[in-house]
Coordinates of C-alpha atoms and ligand atoms in Angstrom, one line a residue:
M18 CA 8.5 19.7 14.1
S19 CA 7.8 20.7 10.4
A20 CA 4.2 20.9 9.4
T21 CA 2.4 17.6 9.4
R22 CA 1.8 15.9 6.0
K23 CA -1.8 15.2 5.3
I24 CA -2.4 11.7 3.9
I25 CA -5.2 9.4 2.9
I26 CA -4.3 5.6 3.0
D27 CA -6.1 3.5 0.6
T28 CA -5.8 -0.1 1.7
D29 CA -6.8 -3.8 1.4
P30 CA -5.6 -5.2 4.8
G31 CA -3.6 -7.6 4.5
Q32 CA -0.9 -8.0 7.1
D33 CA 1.6 -5.8 5.3
D34 CA -1.1 -3.2 5.0
A35 CA -1.6 -3.5 8.7
V36 CA 2.1 -2.7 9.5
A37 CA 2.0 0.2 7.2
I38 CA -1.1 1.6 8.8
L39 CA 0.6 1.1 12.3
L40 CA 3.7 2.9 11.2
A41 CA 1.4 5.8 10.0
L42 CA -0.6 5.9 13.2
A43 CA 2.7 6.0 15.2
S44 CA 4.2 8.9 13.3
P45 CA 3.4 12.4 14.4
E46 CA 4.7 13.8 11.1
L47 CA 1.7 12.4 9.3
E48 CA -2.0 13.6 9.7
I49 CA -4.2 10.7 8.6
L50 CA -7.3 12.3 7.2
G51 CA -8.8 8.9 6.6
L52 CA -8.4 5.2 5.7
T53 CA -10.3 4.2 2.6
A54 CA -10.8 0.4 2.2
V55 CA -10.8 -1.3 -1.1
A56 CA -11.5 -5.0 -2.2
G57 CA -8.1 -6.8 -2.8
N58 CA -6.3 -9.2 -0.6
V59 CA -9.9 -10.2 0.7
P60 CA -13.3 -8.9 -0.1
L61 CA -14.4 -5.3 1.0
K62 CA -16.4 -6.4 3.9
L63 CA -13.2 -7.8 5.4
T64 CA -10.7 -5.1 4.3
E65 CA -12.9 -2.4 5.9
K66 CA -13.3 -4.4 9.1
N67 CA -9.6 -5.2 9.2
A68 CA -8.7 -1.6 8.9
R69 CA -10.9 -0.8 11.9
K70 CA -9.3 -3.7 13.8
I71 CA -5.8 -2.2 13.2
C72 CA -6.8 1.3 14.3
E73 CA -8.1 -0.2 17.5
L74 CA -5.0 -2.3 17.9
A75 CA -3.1 1.0 17.7
G76 CA -5.3 2.7 20.3
K77 CA -6.6 5.1 17.6
P78 CA -10.4 4.4 17.4
E79 CA -11.0 8.0 16.4
T80 CA -9.5 7.4 13.0
K81 CA -12.0 7.7 10.1
V82 CA -12.4 4.4 8.1
F83 CA -14.4 4.4 4.8
A84 CA -15.5 1.5 2.6
G85 CA -14.9 2.0 -1.1
A86 CA -15.1 -0.2 -4.2
I87 CA -16.5 -3.8 -3.8
R88 CA -14.8 -4.9 -7.1
P89 CA -12.3 -3.7 -9.8
L90 CA -13.4 -1.3 -12.6
A91 CA -13.8 -3.9 -15.3
R92 CA -12.5 -7.3 -14.2
S93 CA -13.7 -9.7 -11.6
L94 CA -12.2 -9.5 -8.2
V95 CA -9.1 -11.7 -7.5
T96 CA -8.3 -12.2 -3.8
A97 CA -5.2 -13.6 -2.0
E98 CA -6.5 -15.6 0.9
E99 CA -3.7 -18.1 0.2
V100 CA -1.2 -15.4 1.4
H101 CA -3.2 -13.6 4.0
G102 CA -5.6 -16.2 5.3
Q103 CA -9.4 -16.3 5.2
S104 CA -9.8 -13.2 7.4
G105 CA -7.0 -11.3 5.6
L106 CA -5.3 -10.7 8.9
N107 CA -4.5 -14.2 10.1
G108 CA -1.9 -14.5 12.7
P109 CA -3.0 -12.7 15.9
E110 CA -6.4 -13.0 17.6
L111 CA -7.8 -9.4 17.1
P112 CA -11.2 -8.6 18.7
E113 CA -14.1 -7.6 16.4
P114 CA -14.0 -3.7 16.0
T115 CA -16.3 -1.5 17.9
M116 CA -15.3 1.8 16.3
P117 CA -17.8 2.9 13.5
L118 CA -17.3 2.5 9.8
Q119 CA -18.0 5.9 8.2
A120 CA -21.3 6.1 6.3
Q121 CA -19.7 8.1 3.4
Y122 CA -18.6 6.2 0.4
A123 CA -14.8 6.2 0.2
V124 CA -14.6 7.6 -3.3
D125 CA -16.8 10.5 -2.3
F126 CA -14.6 11.1 0.8
I127 CA -11.5 11.2 -1.4
V128 CA -13.0 13.7 -3.9
E129 CA -14.6 15.8 -1.1
T130 CA -11.4 16.0 0.9
L131 CA -9.2 16.9 -2.1
M132 CA -11.7 19.7 -3.1
K133 CA -11.9 21.0 0.5
E134 CA -8.2 20.8 1.6
D135 CA -5.7 23.4 0.1
S136 CA -4.6 22.4 -3.3
G137 CA -1.3 20.5 -3.3
T138 CA -1.4 19.5 0.4
V139 CA -2.9 16.0 0.4
T140 CA -0.9 12.8 -0.4
L141 CA -2.7 9.6 -1.5
C142 CA -1.1 6.4 -0.3
P143 CA -2.6 3.4 -2.1
L144 CA -1.5 0.0 -0.7
G145 CA -4.0 -2.2 -2.7
P146 CA -5.6 -2.2 -6.1
L147 CA -6.1 1.3 -7.5
T148 CA -9.9 1.1 -7.9
N149 CA -10.9 3.8 -5.4
I150 CA -8.2 6.2 -6.7
A151 CA -9.3 5.7 -10.4
L152 CA -13.0 6.1 -9.5
A153 CA -12.2 9.4 -7.7
L154 CA -10.2 10.7 -10.7
I155 CA -13.1 9.8 -13.0
R156 CA -15.8 11.1 -10.7
E157 CA -14.1 14.5 -10.4
P158 CA -11.2 15.1 -12.8
K159 CA -10.6 18.5 -11.0
I160 CA -8.9 16.6 -8.1
A161 CA -5.9 15.6 -10.2
P162 CA -4.0 18.9 -10.1
R163 CA -4.9 19.2 -6.4
I164 CA -3.2 16.0 -5.2
K165 CA 0.3 16.6 -3.9
E166 CA 1.6 13.1 -4.7
I167 CA 0.5 9.5 -5.1
V168 CA 2.9 7.2 -3.3
L169 CA 1.8 3.6 -4.1
M170 CA 2.9 0.1 -3.6
G171 CA 2.5 -1.9 -6.9
G172 CA 4.0 -3.2 -10.0
G173 CA 7.3 -4.9 -10.8
F174 CA 9.8 -5.1 -13.7
F175 CA 13.2 -6.6 -13.2
E176 CA 11.7 -8.7 -10.4
G177 CA 8.7 -9.9 -12.7
G178 CA 5.4 -10.5 -11.0
N179 CA 4.1 -12.3 -8.0
V180 CA 0.7 -13.3 -9.1
T181 CA 1.5 -14.1 -12.7
P182 CA 5.0 -14.2 -14.2
A183 CA 4.4 -10.7 -15.5
A184 CA 2.2 -8.9 -13.0
E185 CA 2.2 -7.8 -9.3
F186 CA -1.1 -8.4 -7.4
N187 CA -2.2 -4.7 -6.8
I188 CA -2.0 -3.8 -10.5
Y189 CA -3.1 -7.3 -11.8
V190 CA -6.3 -7.1 -9.8
D191 CA -7.4 -3.8 -11.4
P192 CA -5.1 -2.9 -14.4
Q193 CA -7.7 -0.5 -15.9
A194 CA -7.6 1.5 -12.6
A195 CA -3.8 1.5 -12.7
D196 CA -3.9 2.9 -16.2
V197 CA -6.1 5.7 -15.1
V198 CA -3.7 6.6 -12.3
L199 CA -0.6 6.3 -14.4
R200 CA -2.2 8.6 -17.1
S201 CA -3.6 11.1 -14.5
G202 CA -0.5 13.5 -14.6
V203 CA -0.4 13.3 -10.8
P204 CA 3.3 13.1 -9.5
I205 CA 3.7 9.3 -8.6
V206 CA 6.3 7.5 -6.5
M207 CA 6.0 3.8 -7.0
M208 CA 7.2 1.0 -4.8
P209 CA 7.4 -2.1 -7.0
L210 CA 8.5 -5.6 -6.1
D211 CA 11.9 -4.6 -7.3
V212 CA 12.4 -2.7 -4.0
T213 CA 9.9 -4.5 -1.6
H214 CA 11.6 -7.9 -2.3
K215 CA 14.7 -6.4 -0.6
A216 CA 12.8 -5.7 2.6
L217 CA 12.5 -9.3 4.1
T218 CA 11.1 -10.1 7.4
T219 CA 13.9 -12.1 8.7
G220 CA 13.7 -14.1 12.0
K221 CA 15.8 -11.5 13.7
R222 CA 13.6 -8.7 12.5
I223 CA 10.5 -10.4 13.6
A224 CA 12.0 -11.0 17.0
A225 CA 12.7 -7.4 17.3
F226 CA 9.0 -6.6 17.0
R227 CA 8.1 -9.3 19.6
D228 CA 10.8 -8.1 21.9
L229 CA 8.9 -4.7 22.2
G230 CA 6.7 -6.7 24.6
T231 CA 3.7 -4.6 23.7
R232 CA 0.3 -5.6 22.2
V233 CA 1.3 -4.0 19.0
G234 CA 4.7 -5.6 18.9
I235 CA 3.5 -9.1 19.6
A236 CA 0.5 -8.8 17.2
T237 CA 3.0 -7.5 14.5
A238 CA 5.3 -10.5 15.0
E239 CA 2.3 -12.9 14.9
M240 CA 1.0 -11.2 11.7
L241 CA 4.4 -11.3 10.0
E242 CA 5.0 -14.9 11.0
F243 CA 1.8 -15.8 9.2
F244 CA 2.3 -13.6 6.2
E245 CA 5.8 -14.5 5.4
R246 CA 5.3 -18.4 5.2
F247 CA 3.9 -18.2 1.6
D248 CA 6.7 -16.2 0.2
E249 CA 9.4 -18.0 2.1
E250 CA 8.2 -21.2 0.6
K251 CA 7.9 -19.7 -2.9
Y252 CA 11.3 -17.8 -2.9
G253 CA 13.2 -20.0 -0.5
T254 CA 14.3 -17.0 1.5
D255 CA 14.6 -16.2 5.3
G256 CA 11.5 -14.0 5.6
G257 CA 9.1 -12.6 3.1
P258 CA 8.9 -9.2 1.4
L259 CA 7.3 -6.5 3.5
H260 CA 5.6 -4.5 0.7
D261 CA 3.2 -1.8 1.9
P262 CA 5.2 -0.2 4.8
C263 CA 7.6 1.0 2.1
V264 CA 5.0 3.7 1.1
I265 CA 4.8 5.1 4.6
A266 CA 8.5 4.8 5.3
Y267 CA 9.2 6.8 2.2
L268 CA 7.0 9.7 3.6
L269 CA 9.0 9.6 6.8
K270 CA 12.5 9.0 5.6
P271 CA 12.8 9.2 1.7
E272 CA 16.5 8.9 2.0
L273 CA 16.0 5.1 2.7
F274 CA 15.1 4.8 -1.0
K275 CA 16.8 5.1 -4.4
G276 CA 15.1 5.2 -7.7
R277 CA 14.6 6.9 -11.0
H278 CA 12.0 9.0 -12.8
C279 CA 10.9 7.0 -15.8
N280 CA 7.8 6.0 -17.9
V281 CA 5.5 3.3 -16.5
T282 CA 2.9 1.9 -18.7
V283 CA 0.5 -1.0 -17.8
E284 CA -0.8 -3.9 -20.0
T285 CA -4.6 -3.8 -20.2
A286 CA -5.2 -6.0 -23.3
S287 CA -3.1 -9.2 -23.4
E288 CA -4.2 -11.9 -21.0
L289 CA -0.6 -13.3 -21.1
T290 CA 0.8 -10.0 -19.6
M291 CA -2.4 -8.5 -18.1
G292 CA -1.4 -5.9 -15.4
M293 CA 2.3 -6.0 -16.2
T294 CA 4.0 -2.6 -15.5
V295 CA 6.4 -1.9 -18.3
I296 CA 9.0 0.3 -16.8
D297 CA 11.2 2.1 -19.2
W298 CA 14.2 2.2 -16.8
W299 CA 16.8 2.7 -19.5
G300 CA 14.8 5.5 -21.3
V301 CA 14.7 3.7 -24.6
T302 CA 11.2 5.1 -25.6
K303 CA 10.0 8.7 -25.8
R304 CA 7.1 8.1 -23.5
D305 CA 6.5 10.7 -20.9
K306 CA 8.2 10.0 -17.5
N307 CA 5.2 9.6 -15.2
A308 CA 6.6 7.9 -12.0
T309 CA 9.6 7.9 -9.7
V310 CA 10.3 4.2 -9.5
M311 CA 12.1 3.0 -6.4
R312 CA 14.6 0.0 -6.9
D313 CA 16.8 0.1 -3.8
I314 CA 16.2 0.4 0.0
D315 CA 18.3 0.7 3.0
H316 CA 16.5 -2.4 4.5
D317 CA 18.3 -2.2 7.9
G318 CA 17.3 1.4 8.3
F319 CA 13.7 0.6 7.2
F320 CA 13.2 -2.1 9.9
A321 CA 14.9 0.2 12.5
L322 CA 12.4 2.9 11.7
L323 CA 9.6 0.3 11.9
V324 CA 10.6 -1.1 15.3
E325 CA 11.2 2.4 16.8
R326 CA 7.9 3.7 15.6
L327 CA 5.7 0.7 16.4
G328 CA 7.3 0.8 19.8
R329 CA 5.6 4.1 20.5
L330 CA 2.1 2.5 20.3
Ligands
RIB422 O1 1.9 -7.6 -4.3 C1 1.8 -7.1 -3.0 C2 0.7 -6.3 -2.7 O2 -0.5 -7.0 -2.8 C3 0.7 -5.8 -1.3 O3 0.0 -4.5 -1.2 C4 -0.2 -6.8 -0.5 O4 -0.9 -6.3 0.6 C5 -1.2 -7.2 -1.6 O5 -2.2 -6.1 -1.6
CA423 CA1 -2.0 -4.3 0.3

């Protein structure tokens, strides 16, 4: 097996975050240096607890979980209990975690890890608002050239937004943080709604998780059955978009995705379009190309990977 890829997952669980974390924990190609929780779908005290619940569900209580930013850089926190439920992980009954939360502040962990590990060997995988990542870049600008890649779920363009007509949730919650990350010069791979909306949790796909017959498979089916109801009603589709696992699937099988290197700029002034990611897909500006934006996915291959890997836990 080729050398494992070192990653830090920054997350606001969230059922789709949970499936992404399970996929990463099930994949020997990845060495998870830590999970850093951020306020997003639900407040920080729940996202850090949920991250620990998922590690214990996966049978990986040794995983290091850190708590990070309690609110966005500048704006007030906007949460999404209407999608994820009050706990942020509604669906399965998961026990209170017994594994410890690390004492170190997540932002300090990110900086310390990037300064300690060989330069260019650590990939950051943000699955929520980019507050922790921006704070780390501001706290220690020297980490920017040391980051191998940032592979993030966030943004949208042709698909529009999901929390306003213009903005996707992760970017909308902390547009100033997204601006710091997009201007950082770090190589970025972006999974916007344009690609995640093509990865729908249809009834057949949820049944495949349940048919694993394992604690993880059944809990995943229960999480997704809760998570999808909001988007099924909104979009009238069979199933909801499974956003965050696209980030981890890209690390494991990049060939599942197709996209293009282009400029992405975020709106941080107008309240009408706050958090909108303006993606110059057709190259009509001279703005620097700062992200590889994914727009297509082999969704059958994506779900086959998910079921096969989660079946290992
Ligand atoms: O807009 C979808 C994103 O917002 C996902 O990461 C979901 O977990 C929420 O954080
Ligand atoms: Ca998320």
